[in-house]
Amino acid sequence: FFSDDECQWKGPFYFIQGADPQFGLMKAWTCGDTKNGDDEWGEEIKLAEQAVQAINKLNPKPKFFVLCGDLVHGMPGTQWRKNQEQDLKNVLKNTDEDIPLVFVSGNHDLGNAPTRETIDDYCKNWGDDYFSFWVGGVFFLVLNSQLFFDSSQCPQLKQAQDAWLDEQLAVAAKQKCKHIIVFQHIPLFLRNPDEDHSYFNLDKSVREEIMEKFHKAGIKAVFAGHYHRNAGGSYKGLEMVVSSAIGCQLGEDTHGLRVVVVTEEKLVHRYYSLNELSSQGIGKELLDMLAEQ
C-alpha cells in the first residue's frame, strides 16, 4: 500500500505505534478468569475510540499507525472472538483514510502454539502475518513472533518466514536504506539481552540467534507489545522498544500510544497517555525534529 518511490529518503517523518487493544482482557483480568471471562469489552472499545480520535487530530499526520498484536483477547475458536474482532474493525474504520493501518499478529490472534489454520484465519481477517514495506527511505519488517515462540504445530511456516526474512535482509543490504525497523508482538527481551526466558520474552537460544542476525543486518530497532507495560533495552546498538497497551494495563503505565520520529540519523520516540495525546498532541521537541530538513 506504499508506492515504489518510498525507497527514497525525503526527510524526517513519524509513525504511531500501539499495542494490545485486546478486547475482552480487562473484564477477564478483573474477574480472574482469562480463559472465559472475556464476555464484555465496552471499556476497550472506548479506549480504542479515544486512540483513533487522538491520531486523527494529529498535525502533521503520521505516515501510518501500527498495532503490535493482541488485537482481541479471545483465542482462536473461543466464544466471543468474532464479536470482538468485528467491534475492533468498527472502531478502526474511523481512522483517517490517509493514515494506513499496519497489523501485527499476537499470541491471542494466532494462539500460543499457532497452526496453519489459525494463521490462515488471521490472514483472512487482518492481512499477512509477515510482510515488509518502505516509507521514505526506511525499510519496515513485520514479523510473526509466534513462529519464534512456539512453531511446533507448523514447522514449515517457521522455515518459510526464516527464509523470507533472510531474503528481505539481503534486499535491504543492497538498497542502502536509511534505517531498518522491525515490528513484532513478543519482545526479544524486556530489559536485558541475557535475561531469563519467561512468558513475556523469547527463549534465550532463539533470542540470541535473532539478535545477532538483526545486529549484523544493521537493524535499528524492534518495536513490540505483549507486556502491557513499557520496557526496553539494547543489544549492540539494536534498540528493543516494548510499548504498553491501549487496553488493559498490567503495571503502572497509562493506556497510551508511542510516537516515533524517524530522522536521518536516529529514531526518537515517546510514549503518550491517550489523554495527553488527545488534549495536547505531539510535544514541541518532536515537532521541531520533524521540521528539520
XYZ file of C-alpha atoms in Angstrom:
293
model
C 0.000 0.000 0.000
C 3.038 2.293 -0.196
C 4.332 3.307 -3.614
C 7.731 2.489 -5.104
C 9.203 5.956 -4.652
C 9.005 5.346 -0.905
C 12.508 3.835 -1.170
C 13.965 7.370 -1.222
C 14.737 9.413 1.871
C 12.628 12.598 1.826
C 13.252 13.998 5.272
C 12.055 13.261 8.813
C 8.650 11.681 9.425
C 6.845 9.911 12.217
C 4.503 6.998 12.834
C 2.319 5.836 15.712
C 2.801 2.509 17.458
C 0.002 0.998 19.529
C -0.234 -2.458 21.051
C -2.692 -4.814 22.687
C -6.124 -3.244 22.305
C -7.039 -6.820 23.354
C -10.837 -6.514 23.519
C -12.028 -8.611 26.487
C -8.944 -8.740 28.717
C -9.991 -6.038 31.188
C -13.099 -7.931 32.280
C -11.267 -11.285 32.202
C -8.390 -9.885 34.299
C -10.729 -8.260 36.835
C -12.756 -11.433 37.352
C -9.628 -13.615 37.381
C -10.769 -15.821 34.509
C -8.548 -15.164 31.493
C -9.908 -18.218 29.648
C -13.654 -17.461 29.635
C -14.094 -14.117 31.351
C -13.839 -12.037 28.170
C -17.579 -11.609 27.569
C -17.519 -7.800 27.865
C -15.208 -5.256 26.224
C -17.037 -1.940 26.393
C -14.104 -0.376 28.227
C -11.667 -1.383 25.477
C -13.988 -0.063 22.765
C -13.884 3.369 24.432
C -10.093 3.278 24.714
C -9.638 2.232 21.074
C -12.034 5.004 20.006
C -10.029 7.501 22.035
C -6.825 6.278 20.367
C -8.307 6.683 16.862
C -9.668 10.159 17.661
C -6.314 11.276 19.070
C -4.459 10.028 15.965
C -6.941 11.642 13.570
C -6.366 15.058 15.162
C -2.579 15.000 14.818
C -0.975 17.567 12.553
C 1.127 16.784 10.574
C -0.331 13.317 10.018
C 1.616 10.192 10.932
C 2.797 8.074 7.983
C 0.976 5.044 9.425
C -0.479 3.531 12.596
C 0.901 0.107 13.548
C -0.861 -2.173 16.043
C 1.641 -4.620 17.535
C -0.594 -7.600 18.169
C -3.252 -8.949 20.519
C -5.986 -7.171 18.646
C -8.547 -9.122 20.687
C -8.400 -11.312 23.787
C -10.428 -14.297 22.538
C -8.073 -17.043 21.394
C -8.843 -18.798 18.067
C -12.087 -20.748 18.321
C -13.326 -19.151 21.554
C -16.842 -17.874 22.059
C -16.518 -14.089 21.822
C -13.677 -13.769 19.372
C -15.673 -12.970 16.219
C -17.675 -10.256 18.009
C -14.502 -8.771 19.473
C -12.862 -8.665 16.031
C -15.922 -7.063 14.453
C -16.136 -4.405 17.158
C -12.439 -3.567 16.751
C -12.851 -3.281 12.973
C -15.807 -0.936 13.510
C -13.635 1.348 15.651
C -10.613 1.231 13.316
C -12.755 2.028 10.250
C -12.885 5.581 11.589
C -9.131 6.075 11.266
C -8.386 8.906 8.816
C -8.208 7.348 5.353
C -4.791 8.985 4.769
C -3.300 7.029 7.683
C -2.656 3.391 6.679
C -3.128 0.735 9.350
C -0.441 -1.907 9.829
C -1.407 -5.056 11.749
C 0.983 -7.346 13.608
C -0.146 -10.783 14.814
C -0.009 -11.567 18.532
C -0.384 -14.733 20.600
C -4.098 -14.129 21.187
C -4.615 -13.580 17.465
C -2.919 -16.855 16.467
C -2.866 -18.948 19.648
C 0.231 -19.572 21.770
C 1.158 -22.502 19.505
C -0.240 -21.387 16.144
C -1.377 -23.802 13.453
C -1.741 -23.356 9.703
C -5.495 -22.914 10.313
C -5.193 -20.194 12.958
C -2.680 -18.321 10.803
C -4.910 -18.613 7.703
C -7.848 -17.314 9.697
C -5.817 -14.321 10.904
C -4.629 -13.572 7.360
C -8.206 -13.583 6.040
C -9.219 -11.129 8.736
C -6.266 -8.796 9.126
C -3.769 -9.387 6.300
C -0.452 -11.208 6.040
C 1.184 -12.451 9.221
C 4.556 -11.188 7.958
C 5.480 -8.662 5.263
C 7.704 -5.687 4.539
C 7.162 -2.138 3.309
C 9.078 1.063 2.612
C 8.297 4.549 3.855
C 10.510 7.484 2.935
C 13.749 5.534 2.571
C 13.149 3.396 5.648
C 12.577 -0.355 5.409
C 9.998 -1.877 7.769
C 9.580 -5.567 8.556
C 6.502 -7.010 10.246
C 7.168 -10.430 11.765
C 5.054 -13.231 13.199
C 6.756 -13.676 16.583
C 4.592 -16.699 17.451
C 6.725 -18.669 14.993
C 9.752 -17.778 17.169
C 7.836 -18.577 20.377
C 6.357 -22.000 19.530
C 6.240 -23.318 15.964
C 5.743 -26.950 16.982
C 2.369 -27.149 15.182
C 3.593 -25.526 11.953
C 7.352 -26.003 11.490
C 7.183 -25.422 7.709
C 5.668 -21.989 8.280
C 8.512 -21.065 10.601
C 11.057 -22.179 7.976
C 9.225 -20.127 5.361
C 9.341 -16.965 7.476
C 13.032 -17.532 8.292
C 13.913 -17.906 4.603
C 11.825 -14.866 3.699
C 13.476 -12.796 6.427
C 16.966 -13.647 5.144
C 15.898 -12.613 1.619
C 14.441 -9.351 2.884
C 17.602 -8.508 4.811
C 19.659 -9.218 1.687
C 17.432 -6.794 -0.270
C 17.799 -4.182 2.468
C 21.595 -4.532 2.379
C 21.620 -3.764 -1.370
C 19.115 -0.923 -1.206
C 21.081 1.431 1.043
C 18.054 2.194 3.201
C 18.389 4.811 5.943
C 17.118 2.516 8.685
C 15.604 -0.928 9.087
C 12.865 -1.215 11.709
C 11.083 -4.372 12.903
C 7.589 -4.788 14.361
C 6.598 -7.928 16.248
C 4.350 -8.819 19.168
C 6.575 -10.647 21.656
C 9.698 -8.710 22.684
C 13.107 -10.302 22.160
C 13.766 -9.256 25.776
C 12.209 -6.825 28.255
C 15.273 -5.125 29.753
C 18.456 -7.152 29.263
C 19.502 -9.259 26.277
C 20.610 -12.063 28.631
C 17.579 -12.118 30.969
C 15.835 -15.425 31.653
C 13.101 -16.716 29.361
C 9.520 -16.062 30.505
C 6.009 -15.755 29.072
C 6.807 -12.172 28.071
C 10.014 -12.664 26.045
C 11.593 -15.156 23.664
C 13.595 -18.243 24.575
C 17.282 -17.415 25.082
C 18.695 -19.547 22.255
C 16.116 -18.230 19.768
C 16.638 -14.676 21.004
C 20.429 -14.832 20.662
C 20.185 -16.025 17.081
C 17.667 -13.304 16.127
C 19.538 -10.506 17.930
C 22.770 -11.408 16.191
C 21.032 -11.614 12.800
C 19.359 -8.220 13.372
C 22.595 -6.659 14.603
C 24.532 -7.899 11.552
C 21.807 -6.589 9.249
C 22.082 -3.152 10.863
C 18.516 -3.127 12.197
C 17.999 -0.009 14.284
C 15.071 -1.010 16.478
C 12.465 -3.661 17.248
C 9.077 -2.414 18.456
C 6.857 -4.853 20.353
C 3.939 -5.036 22.787
C 2.701 -8.103 24.723
C 3.978 -6.941 28.140
C 1.170 -4.427 28.850
C 3.876 -2.204 30.406
C 6.588 0.000 28.945
C 10.063 -1.528 28.954
C 13.106 -1.899 26.727
C 16.842 -2.111 26.416
C 19.524 -2.569 23.804
C 21.854 -5.131 22.297
C 24.964 -3.901 20.409
C 23.153 -0.804 19.178
C 19.861 -2.606 18.394
C 17.141 -0.942 20.450
C 14.323 -3.109 21.874
C 11.249 -0.939 22.491
C 8.395 -2.505 24.465
C 5.215 -0.426 24.488
C 2.375 -0.677 26.941
C -1.187 -1.378 25.875
C -4.025 0.685 24.505
C -6.169 -1.743 26.542
C -5.585 -3.464 29.886
C -2.581 -2.269 31.923
C -0.690 -4.881 33.947
C 1.695 -2.353 35.506
C 1.772 1.326 36.410
C 1.546 2.765 32.894
C -1.408 4.564 31.352
C -3.441 3.480 28.324
C -1.386 5.010 25.537
C 0.391 5.163 22.204
C 4.011 5.657 21.189
C 5.018 8.429 18.809
C 8.150 7.503 16.818
C 10.059 10.191 14.923
C 12.480 8.980 12.246
C 15.295 11.380 11.368
C 18.218 10.773 9.045
C 20.482 9.781 11.947
C 18.209 8.272 14.548
C 14.826 7.252 15.959
C 13.348 9.261 18.790
C 10.217 8.005 20.489
C 7.970 8.858 23.367
C 5.011 7.102 24.968
C 1.973 9.331 25.478
C -1.126 8.585 27.524
C -4.281 8.677 25.388
C -5.477 11.677 27.403
C -2.248 13.591 26.826
C -2.130 12.813 23.104
C -5.825 13.761 22.699
C -5.537 17.028 24.551
C -2.041 18.249 23.632
C -0.889 16.326 20.580
C 2.808 15.746 19.963
C 5.300 17.623 22.117
C 7.328 20.531 20.756
C 10.687 18.728 20.829
C 9.391 16.019 18.485
C 7.622 18.531 16.209
C 10.870 20.502 15.921
C 12.693 17.368 14.735
C 10.048 16.821 12.047
C 10.509 20.367 10.801
C 14.283 19.954 10.306
C 15.264 19.339 6.712
